[in-house]
Structures are given as structure tokens and as C-alpha cells.
GROMACS .gro file of C-alpha atoms in nm:
model
  411
    1MET     CA    1  10.080   5.713  11.023
    2MET     CA    2  10.326   5.983  10.912
    3ARG     CA    3  10.629   5.762  10.972
    4SER     CA    4  10.487   5.481  10.758
    5ILE     CA    5  10.407   5.726  10.478
    6ALA     CA    6  10.761   5.861  10.484
    7LEU     CA    7  10.915   5.512  10.464
    8ARG     CA    8  10.684   5.406  10.182
    9LEU     CA    9  10.746   5.720   9.977
   10ARG     CA   10  11.123   5.689  10.012
   11THR     CA   11  11.113   5.343   9.850
   12ALA     CA   12  10.824   5.388   9.608
   13PRO     CA   13  10.873   5.478   9.240
   14ARG     CA   14  10.869   5.853   9.194
   15ARG     CA   15  10.532   6.000   9.097
   16PHE     CA   16  10.685   6.337   9.022
   17PRO     CA   17  10.684   6.308   8.641
   18GLU     CA   18  10.311   6.236   8.658
   19ARG     CA   19  10.263   6.549   8.869
   20LEU     CA   20  10.435   6.751   8.597
   21ALA     CA   21  10.184   6.630   8.340
   22ARG     CA   22   9.935   6.877   8.487
   23PHE     CA   23  10.160   7.157   8.362
   24SER     CA   24  10.238   7.011   8.019
   25THR     CA   25  10.125   7.320   7.830
   26ALA     CA   26  10.345   7.541   8.046
   27MET     CA   27  10.643   7.316   7.977
   28LYS     CA   28  10.640   7.374   7.601
   29THR     CA   29  10.766   7.674   7.413
   30THR     CA   30  10.858   7.741   7.053
   31SER     CA   31  10.939   8.105   7.112
   32THR     CA   32  11.294   8.230   7.069
   33ASP     CA   33  11.257   8.570   7.234
   34PRO     CA   34  11.482   8.600   7.545
   35LEU     CA   35  11.208   8.670   7.798
   36SER     CA   36  10.996   8.371   7.700
   37LEU     CA   37  11.301   8.146   7.701
   38LYS     CA   38  11.408   8.263   8.046
   39VAL     CA   39  11.059   8.217   8.192
   40PHE     CA   40  11.036   7.871   8.037
   41GLU     CA   41  11.375   7.768   8.176
   42ASP     CA   42  11.300   7.904   8.524
   43LEU     CA   43  10.969   7.715   8.540
   44ARG     CA   44  11.125   7.398   8.403
   45ASP     CA   45  11.410   7.410   8.655
   46MET     CA   46  11.170   7.454   8.947
   47LYS     CA   47  10.956   7.164   8.831
   48ASP     CA   48  11.260   6.942   8.777
   49ALA     CA   49  11.380   7.023   9.129
   50GLY     CA   50  11.039   6.964   9.285
   51THR     CA   51  11.012   7.323   9.411
   52PHE     CA   52  10.735   7.447   9.178
   53LYS     CA   53  10.442   7.577   9.384
   54THR     CA   54  10.075   7.510   9.318
   55GLU     CA   55   9.785   7.661   9.510
   56ARG     CA   56   9.524   7.447   9.677
   57VAL     CA   57   9.184   7.615   9.693
   58ILE     CA   58   9.014   7.644  10.035
   59ILE     CA   59   8.637   7.695  10.033
   60SER     CA   60   8.584   7.760  10.405
   61PRO     CA   61   8.706   8.013  10.660
   62GLN     CA   62   9.060   7.970  10.789
   63ARG     CA   63   9.042   7.748  11.098
   64ALA     CA   64   9.175   7.427  11.254
   65LYS     CA   65   8.965   7.215  11.016
   66ILE     CA   66   8.906   7.346  10.666
   67SER     CA   67   8.724   7.250  10.349
   68VAL     CA   68   8.930   7.210  10.032
   69GLU     CA   69   8.802   7.222   9.676
   70ASN     CA   70   8.712   6.879   9.530
   71ARG     CA   71   8.715   6.709   9.871
   72LYS     CA   72   8.398   6.603  10.052
   73GLU     CA   73   8.541   6.586  10.403
   74GLU     CA   74   8.716   6.855  10.605
   75VAL     CA   75   9.091   6.825  10.659
   76ILE     CA   76   9.305   6.914  10.960
   77ASN     CA   77   9.500   7.232  10.885
   78MET     CA   78   9.863   7.211  10.997
   79CYS     CA   79  10.028   7.497  10.808
   80ALA     CA   80   9.841   7.826  10.855
   81ASN     CA   81   9.981   8.123  11.048
   82ASN     CA   82   9.660   8.120  11.253
   83TYR     CA   83   9.853   8.068  11.576
   84LEU     CA   84   9.576   8.173  11.815
   85GLY     CA   85   9.279   8.055  11.612
   86LEU     CA   86   9.145   8.408  11.564
   87SER     CA   87   9.109   8.413  11.185
   88SER     CA   88   8.741   8.316  11.202
   89ASP     CA   89   8.669   8.430  11.557
   90PRO     CA   90   8.303   8.543  11.583
   91GLU     CA   91   8.382   8.842  11.805
   92LEU     CA   92   8.641   8.971  11.559
   93ILE     CA   93   8.411   8.921  11.261
   94GLU     CA   94   8.137   9.117  11.438
   95ALA     CA   95   8.384   9.395  11.523
   96ALA     CA   96   8.492   9.411  11.157
   97LYS     CA   97   8.130   9.439  11.042
   98GLU     CA   98   8.059   9.712  11.298
   99ALA     CA   99   8.363   9.910  11.184
  100MET     CA  100   8.240   9.897  10.825
  101ASP     CA  101   7.900  10.022  10.937
  102THR     CA  102   8.050  10.315  11.128
  103HIS     CA  103   8.362  10.396  10.923
  104GLY     CA  104   8.298  10.255  10.574
  105LEU     CA  105   8.469   9.998  10.353
  106GLY     CA  106   8.784  10.197  10.281
  107LEU     CA  107   8.935  10.546  10.274
  108SER     CA  108   9.044  10.575   9.909
  109SER     CA  109   9.341  10.771  10.030
  110VAL     CA  110   9.681  10.754  10.188
  111ARG     CA  111   9.703  10.848  10.553
  112PHE     CA  112   9.843  11.203  10.528
  113ILE     CA  113   9.584  11.328  10.275
  114CYS     CA  114   9.245  11.212  10.404
  115GLY     CA  115   9.303  10.856  10.520
  116THR     CA  116   9.341  10.881  10.897
  117GLN     CA  117   9.035  10.801  11.108
  118ASP     CA  118   8.998  10.804  11.485
  119ILE     CA  119   9.016  10.424  11.494
  120HIS     CA  120   9.356  10.425  11.322
  121LYS     CA  121   9.500  10.648  11.593
  122GLU     CA  122   9.329  10.438  11.860
  123LEU     CA  123   9.483  10.118  11.723
  124GLU     CA  124   9.830  10.274  11.705
  125GLU     CA  125   9.798  10.374  12.070
  126LYS     CA  126   9.686  10.025  12.174
  127ILE     CA  127   9.977   9.864  11.990
  128SER     CA  128  10.220  10.104  12.159
  129ASN     CA  129  10.076  10.021  12.499
  130PHE     CA  130  10.099   9.649  12.426
  131HIS     CA  131  10.467   9.666  12.327
  132GLN     CA  132  10.543   9.935  12.588
  133THR     CA  133  10.677  10.173  12.324
  134GLU     CA  134  10.618  10.543  12.258
  135ASP     CA  135  10.440  10.539  11.923
  136THR     CA  136  10.331  10.317  11.633
  137ILE     CA  137  10.274  10.360  11.260
  138LEU     CA  138  10.040  10.131  11.062
  139TYR     CA  139  10.126   9.985  10.720
  140PRO     CA  140   9.936   9.770  10.467
  141SER     CA  141  10.167   9.481  10.564
  142CYS     CA  142  10.480   9.412  10.764
  143PHE     CA  143  10.660   9.364  10.433
  144ASP     CA  144  10.585   9.733  10.372
  145ALA     CA  145  10.694   9.823  10.725
  146ASN     CA  146  11.031   9.655  10.670
  147ALA     CA  147  11.067   9.793  10.318
  148GLY     CA  148  11.003  10.145  10.448
  149PHE     CA  149  11.230  10.144  10.752
  150PHE     CA  150  11.595  10.115  10.650
  151GLU     CA  151  11.583  10.350  10.349
  152THR     CA  152  11.415  10.616  10.561
  153VAL     CA  153  11.639  10.597  10.865
  154LEU     CA  154  11.987  10.505  10.736
  155THR     CA  155  12.227  10.648  10.475
  156LYS     CA  156  12.565  10.558  10.326
  157GLU     CA  157  12.732  10.675  10.648
  158ASP     CA  158  12.562  10.394  10.840
  159ALA     CA  159  12.575  10.015  10.859
  160ILE     CA  160  12.325   9.730  10.882
  161ILE     CA  161  12.433   9.403  11.039
  162SER     CA  162  12.176   9.140  10.942
  163ASP     CA  163  12.120   8.775  11.037
  164ALA     CA  164  12.193   8.544  10.743
  165LEU     CA  165  11.846   8.384  10.761
  166ASN     CA  166  11.637   8.698  10.799
  167HIS     CA  167  11.299   8.718  10.626
  168ALA     CA  168  11.284   8.828  10.262
  169SER     CA  169  11.113   9.153  10.362
  170ILE     CA  170  11.413   9.256  10.573
  171ILE     CA  171  11.649   9.156  10.294
  172ASP     CA  172  11.456   9.360  10.040
  173GLY     CA  173  11.432   9.654  10.280
  174VAL     CA  174  11.808   9.648  10.326
  175ARG     CA  175  11.859   9.639   9.948
  176LEU     CA  176  11.669   9.967   9.915
  177CYS     CA  177  11.904  10.133  10.163
  178LYS     CA  178  12.246  10.284  10.086
  179ALA     CA  179  12.397  10.185  10.421
  180ALA     CA  180  12.692   9.945  10.427
  181ARG     CA  181  12.573   9.584  10.458
  182PHE     CA  182  12.714   9.319  10.687
  183ARG     CA  183  12.575   8.969  10.736
  184PHE     CA  184  12.642   8.754  11.041
  185ASP     CA  185  12.605   8.376  11.058
  186HIS     CA  186  12.262   8.268  11.177
  187MET     CA  187  12.226   8.341  11.551
  188CYS     CA  188  12.607   8.325  11.592
  189MET     CA  189  12.721   8.584  11.844
  190LYS     CA  190  13.086   8.543  11.752
  191SER     CA  191  13.005   8.627  11.392
  192LEU     CA  192  12.785   8.917  11.500
  193GLU     CA  193  13.062   9.070  11.710
  194GLU     CA  194  13.313   9.029  11.428
  195ASN     CA  195  13.079   9.220  11.198
  196LEU     CA  196  13.014   9.489  11.458
  197ILE     CA  197  13.389   9.540  11.484
  198ALA     CA  198  13.415   9.554  11.104
  199ALA     CA  199  13.145   9.823  11.102
  200LYS     CA  200  13.299  10.022  11.389
  201ASP     CA  201  13.348  10.339  11.182
  202ALA     CA  202  12.982  10.365  11.080
  203ARG     CA  203  12.783  10.655  11.222
  204ILE     CA  204  12.485  10.430  11.306
  205LYS     CA  205  12.513  10.054  11.345
  206MET     CA  206  12.176   9.878  11.316
  207ILE     CA  207  12.147   9.508  11.400
  208ALA     CA  208  11.850   9.353  11.217
  209THR     CA  209  11.701   9.017  11.306
  210ASP     CA  210  11.383   8.818  11.306
  211GLY     CA  211  11.258   8.748  11.656
  212VAL     CA  212  11.130   8.408  11.546
  213PHE     CA  213  11.254   8.261  11.218
  214SER     CA  214  10.955   8.139  11.022
  215MET     CA  215  11.131   7.865  10.825
  216ASP     CA  216  11.347   7.727  11.101
  217GLY     CA  217  11.148   7.765  11.423
  218ASP     CA  218  11.449   7.933  11.583
  219ILE     CA  219  11.413   8.208  11.844
  220ALA     CA  220  11.676   8.481  11.827
  221PRO     CA  221  11.896   8.520  12.138
  222LEU     CA  222  11.791   8.882  12.179
  223ASP     CA  223  11.945   8.908  12.525
  224GLU     CA  224  12.288   8.830  12.382
  225ILE     CA  225  12.228   9.046  12.075
  226CYS     CA  226  12.129   9.344  12.291
  227ALA     CA  227  12.434   9.292  12.512
  228LEU     CA  228  12.662   9.309  12.207
  229ALA     CA  229  12.470   9.609  12.074
  230GLU     CA  230  12.528   9.792  12.400
  231LYS     CA  231  12.898   9.695  12.401
  232HIS     CA  232  12.953   9.824  12.047
  233GLY     CA  233  12.715  10.122  12.045
  234ALA     CA  234  12.463   9.965  11.806
  235TYR     CA  235  12.082   9.959  11.786
  236VAL     CA  236  11.853   9.656  11.754
  237PHE     CA  237  11.569   9.613  11.502
  238VAL     CA  238  11.343   9.307  11.541
  239ASP     CA  239  11.077   9.164  11.310
  240GLU     CA  240  10.818   9.001  11.536
  241CYS     CA  241  10.568   8.869  11.279
  242HIS     CA  242  10.595   8.511  11.407
  243ALA     CA  243  10.604   8.608  11.774
  244THR     CA  244  10.353   8.883  11.852
  245GLY     CA  245  10.060   8.754  12.056
  246PHE     CA  246  10.203   8.422  12.169
  247ILE     CA  247  10.579   8.426  12.237
  248GLY     CA  248  10.670   8.537  12.589
  249PRO     CA  249  10.470   8.498  12.913
  250THR     CA  250  10.205   8.752  12.805
  251GLY     CA  251  10.250   8.724  12.427
  252ARG     CA  252  10.455   9.041  12.390
  253GLY     CA  253  10.707   8.860  12.178
  254THR     CA  254  11.074   8.777  12.173
  255PRO     CA  255  11.186   9.092  12.363
  256GLU     CA  256  10.959   8.989  12.651
  257LEU     CA  257  11.076   8.627  12.638
  258LYS     CA  258  11.441   8.736  12.655
  259GLY     CA  259  11.388   9.019  12.904
  260VAL     CA  260  11.497   9.303  12.676
  261MET     CA  261  11.180   9.498  12.606
  262ASP     CA  262  11.359   9.817  12.713
  263LYS     CA  263  11.667   9.749  12.500
  264VAL     CA  264  11.519   9.689  12.152
  265LEU     CA  265  11.498  10.011  11.953
  266VAL     CA  266  11.225   9.921  11.707
  267ILE     CA  267  10.981   9.636  11.643
  268THR     CA  268  10.795   9.557  11.323
  269SER     CA  269  10.510   9.307  11.319
  270THR     CA  270  10.190   9.203  11.145
  271LEU     CA  271   9.817   9.191  11.203
  272GLY     CA  272   9.799   8.915  10.941
  273LYS     CA  273   9.909   8.610  11.139
  274ALA     CA  274   9.826   8.546  11.506
  275LEU     CA  275   9.629   8.869  11.543
  276GLY     CA  276   9.332   8.776  11.327
  277GLY     CA  277   9.506   8.686  11.003
  278ALA     CA  278   9.356   8.957  10.783
  279THR     CA  279   9.618   9.206  10.668
  280GLY     CA  280   9.819   9.500  10.795
  281GLY     CA  281  10.151   9.560  10.965
  282TYR     CA  282  10.317   9.815  11.188
  283THR     CA  283  10.639   9.963  11.320
  284THR     CA  284  10.657  10.059  11.686
  285GLY     CA  285  10.931  10.240  11.875
  286PRO     CA  286  11.052  10.587  11.979
  287ALA     CA  287  10.811  10.872  11.900
  288GLN     CA  288  11.059  11.079  11.699
  289LEU     CA  289  11.158  10.779  11.487
  290ILE     CA  290  10.793  10.703  11.413
  291SER     CA  291  10.739  11.068  11.321
  292LEU     CA  292  11.025  11.043  11.072
  293LEU     CA  293  10.865  10.734  10.917
  294ARG     CA  294  10.530  10.915  10.884
  295ASN     CA  295  10.702  11.186  10.684
  296LYS     CA  296  10.949  10.990  10.472
  297SER     CA  297  10.862  10.618  10.459
  298ARG     CA  298  10.753  10.557  10.100
  299PRO     CA  299  10.527  10.250  10.155
  300TYR     CA  300  10.336  10.457  10.413
  301LEU     CA  301  10.319  10.773  10.204
  302PHE     CA  302  10.213  10.604   9.881
  303SER     CA  303   9.984  10.319   9.995
  304ASN     CA  304   9.619  10.332  10.088
  305THR     CA  305   9.538  10.337  10.456
  306LEU     CA  306   9.443  10.018  10.640
  307ALA     CA  307   9.077   9.923  10.588
  308PRO     CA  308   8.840  10.008  10.878
  309CYS     CA  309   8.721   9.646  10.912
  310VAL     CA  310   9.077   9.529  10.982
  311VAL     CA  311   9.132   9.813  11.228
  312GLY     CA  312   8.807   9.742  11.411
  313ALA     CA  313   8.886   9.374  11.452
  314SER     CA  314   9.245   9.448  11.557
  315LEU     CA  315   9.126   9.679  11.835
  316VAL     CA  316   8.940   9.384  11.987
  317VAL     CA  317   9.244   9.157  11.946
  318PHE     CA  318   9.475   9.385  12.142
  319ASP     CA  319   9.212   9.433  12.414
  320ARG     CA  320   9.185   9.056  12.453
  321LEU     CA  321   9.558   8.989  12.447
  322SER     CA  322   9.621   9.262  12.703
  323LYS     CA  323   9.378   9.106  12.949
  324ASP     CA  324   9.402   8.731  12.896
  325THR     CA  325   9.681   8.483  12.810
  326SER     CA  326   9.463   8.173  12.774
  327LEU     CA  327   9.503   8.152  12.395
  328ARG     CA  328   9.883   8.163  12.400
  329ASP     CA  329   9.886   7.929  12.701
  330LYS     CA  330   9.688   7.669  12.505
  331LEU     CA  331   9.918   7.711  12.204
  332GLU     CA  332  10.222   7.659  12.428
  333ALA     CA  333  10.076   7.335  12.563
  334ASN     CA  334   9.989   7.214  12.212
  335THR     CA  335  10.341   7.295  12.094
  336THR     CA  336  10.504   7.092  12.369
  337TYR     CA  337  10.270   6.797  12.310
  338PHE     CA  338  10.318   6.794  11.934
  339ARG     CA  339  10.697   6.831  11.939
  340GLU     CA  340  10.735   6.550  12.192
  341ALA     CA  341  10.496   6.320  12.003
  342MET     CA  342  10.660   6.377  11.663
  343SER     CA  343  11.007   6.319  11.809
  344GLY     CA  344  10.876   6.001  11.971
  345TYR     CA  345  10.768   5.874  11.628
  346GLY     CA  346  11.125   5.912  11.504
  347PHE     CA  347  11.097   6.231  11.300
  348GLU     CA  348  11.378   6.484  11.292
  349ILE     CA  349  11.234   6.802  11.444
  350SER     CA  350  11.427   7.129  11.442
  351GLY     CA  351  11.375   7.470  11.597
  352ASP     CA  352  11.341   7.599  11.951
  353PRO     CA  353  11.139   7.372  12.183
  354ALA     CA  354  10.921   7.669  12.283
  355CYS     CA  355  10.837   7.764  11.924
  356PRO     CA  356  10.508   7.658  11.759
  357ILE     CA  357  10.685   7.654  11.423
  358VAL     CA  358  10.772   7.285  11.404
  359PRO     CA  359  10.988   7.197  11.100
  360VAL     CA  360  10.981   6.825  11.016
  361MET     CA  361  11.298   6.756  10.822
  362LEU     CA  362  11.266   6.518  10.526
  363GLY     CA  363  11.573   6.633  10.334
  364ASP     CA  364  11.435   6.602   9.980
  365ALA     CA  365  11.209   6.841   9.791
  366ARG     CA  366  11.035   6.578   9.579
  367LEU     CA  367  10.978   6.350   9.876
  368ALA     CA  368  10.828   6.638  10.071
  369ALA     CA  369  10.593   6.732   9.784
  370GLU     CA  370  10.473   6.372   9.756
  371PHE     CA  371  10.448   6.344  10.134
  372ALA     CA  372  10.225   6.652  10.142
  373ASP     CA  373   9.997   6.511   9.871
  374GLU     CA  374   9.970   6.180  10.054
  375MET     CA  375   9.889   6.354  10.382
  376LEU     CA  376   9.608   6.548  10.213
  377GLU     CA  377   9.459   6.219  10.094
  378ARG     CA  378   9.463   6.112  10.458
  379GLY     CA  379   9.286   6.427  10.577
  380ILE     CA  380   9.582   6.642  10.688
  381TYR     CA  381   9.663   6.966  10.507
  382VAL     CA  382  10.039   7.033  10.495
  383ILE     CA  383  10.271   7.199  10.245
  384GLY     CA  384  10.638   7.130  10.172
  385ASP     CA  385  10.878   7.421  10.222
  386VAL     CA  386  11.224   7.458  10.077
  387ALA     CA  387  11.483   7.684  10.239
  388ALA     CA  388  11.827   7.765  10.105
  389ILE     CA  389  12.092   7.740  10.376
  390GLY     CA  390  12.434   7.804  10.232
  391ALA     CA  391  12.479   7.553   9.949
  392MET     CA  392  12.225   7.312  10.093
  393MET     CA  393  11.856   7.273  10.028
  394MET     CA  394  11.656   7.150  10.324
  395MET     CA  395  11.288   7.066  10.325
  396ARG     CA  396  11.052   7.166  10.602
  397MET     CA  397  10.753   6.946  10.536
  398MET     CA  398  10.457   7.003  10.763
  399ARG     CA  399  10.617   7.318  10.883
  400MET     CA  400  10.420   7.409  11.191
  401MET     CA  401  10.155   7.329  11.444
  402ARG     CA  402  10.027   7.684  11.433
  403THR     CA  403   9.668   7.699  11.531
  404MET     CA  404   9.431   7.607  11.812
  405ARG     CA  405   9.314   7.245  11.811
  406ASP     CA  406   9.251   6.952  12.040
  407GLU     CA  407   9.533   6.707  12.112
  408ASP     CA  408   9.338   6.435  11.928
  409ASP     CA  409   9.391   6.632  11.606
  410LEU     CA  410   9.766   6.665  11.654
  411VAL     CA  411   9.890   6.307  11.637
   0.00000   0.00000   0.00000
């Protein structure tokens, strides 16, 4: 079905101008003030390029099959971060309700004033045990965890060596920091070593990388990165948002998969994807480093504490993941099945074969937007993604087979 849609859309007259009609009022301006003109031009350029984003409205819980506004029948969801199918898990929902009954809706405070409850400390301990680290600090999101790390830990005497395709939250976190910045070609160890040599005079050399790259489905070669870090006296920082809970034999992420759990200095990750999909993030690592973050990390010091309902549900998640790998085992089997089936239909699939992020390359933003609309009409919910790679724009349409579902739903 998907192959026939792709062929038909490539040869059919473009519907894109008709799609823009929905935004006709936004495309007109008579104002001459500079801000209005800039906003108008930015919106116009995105619409002309086919990269303007609209939000579909879901009227059901997040799950493998969802209900979408103005559609009678459910559609198969192929683009959520709900890797383990826990976003609407009854046990987690009950745990969230119980936590609200016992600990309230929220704390109305940051952690260090009057926002730390016993369950927050319990969750931090469980996360540390899961990752086999010394201590953990909770944040409202992993974006906040990344934003609060580099500025706190590094100064102008230090250096950050960052993968060229790192997540926006790492990039923004690095921008807040005064350390010297180096960027190595995506997952290229030759480029990494060249940059480590260039940064040899820095007091602290911090290598920053995603564990799993969310746009590309690539898995970082952490074993090779850690080997170079050891050779050049550097430290390794890993964002594990798209790995925690399902990458590695027991779901402990990319460090476990690559056998370097004892060599990575610090891990940041999220509670908002595989681990229930609500909100929240964390940084886990050496106790003294975490203590420094508690005292100086601005997103931690100036943001409200994580809501008790999220903490209560997350406690159950880590208990389950620590005892049972059946969810990640099922996801692994689904990933293999889906990748092989899509390749068999002639689609160009990129990313690591073990990764449940499955980019389907269509090569054209407008085609991908139309493809996604056509797929929705046929009962499959997908979204086109555009990623900038050097001077190229590449489309990841139907980005990932992320959640639990039967094989009959996959192809």
C-alpha cells in the first residue's frame, strides 16, 4: 500500500497550494513594521518549502491505535515516542492517581525551598540503581537537564566536543556555556580524535553525544567514543532519551549495549518517552557532580518540582523495567519485523538495524507532507520530518515504529 501511494504522489499534480489555502489569512500582511514583516516572511518561506507544521488533534489516550478529531475510525499510530506502550498503562495510571491522593497535585515550589517529597528522593535512588550510578537529579524535562548541565560544570578554560547531529537541547545547553566548542562529524571517530587533539590544552574535555539519534535512528559507537576519551583524557556525556528502557539487553541504554556503563561520566534522559510518556527528565552520574547541579543548575533551581503523579507512576516503571525485559523484547522483535518488511517493499530505510526509530527516506518535503496526509486517510497516523544535514534537506516520513502493536498492524 505505502509503495503504491509513494509512486502515485510522485507523479500526481501537487496539492500543496490547496493545503496552503487553509492558512490564507496568515499569508497576508499589510504591515510595514519589521517584526511583522519578518514573521510573515518566515511563515511564507516554511509554507513554500513544505516544512510548515500543523497539529492534528488526538481525542483518545496515547496508544497503538488512537482517535483523531473529525475521524470516525481509529488510526494506527506510527510516530509516538511511546516505545514500550506505557503511556496509557492501567497500572501506571492507578499509581499516578494514588500519588495524587497521598502527595497532592503539585508542590508550588522549587525543590530546595519546599518542593522535595520522599517520593522524589525514592525515584532518584531507583534511577541511580537502574543506571548503576551514584546519584540522580530530577528536572521538569530532559531539555532542562541538558540546558542546566554544561553551564554549571564547564567554564572558558574547558572544551566541549559535540556530535554534529546532537539534539537541539544539547546544542542549546552548549550555547549557554562559555567553554570552547568543537564539533565532530556525525559518529566519525577520525573527526572526533582530530577535535580532541585540537582541544588538547583545555582543562576539561567533555565529549557530548546522543546515545540514539532521534531523527536518524543511528546508535552512537559509545565503545569507540569512550576509548578515544580515555586515550585523550576526556569525559563522556550521553543523552539517552531515545534509549532508556529498551536499548541494550535489559533496557539500560546505549552504554549497556556498547559495554561501557562504567566509562560514561554522566547520562541525561527523560520520563516522557518510553517510561510512561508524561513529563520529566533527569541527570545521573557521580554524587559530587549531582550535588553541584543541585546547587548551581538554573533549570533545577528556578523550576517547579516534578508533579507527584508523574513521580508515582515513574516509580512503578523503574520497578517493572528492573525485573522484566518482556516489553523491550517485544519492541525488538517488532523492530526487526518492520524494518525487514519495509525494505522488502522497496523503501529506503536508514538507521541502525537494532533501533526502533525507522526513518523512511522520501527525499522531498512536499511529497512527505502529502504522503502523510494520504496515509491518514488510509488509517495510518504518520508525520513528515525534515532534518538539515549539511546543505541537504532530507525527509524522514513515517519516522518510527515506536510503540507496542501486533505484527498485523505493522505492514
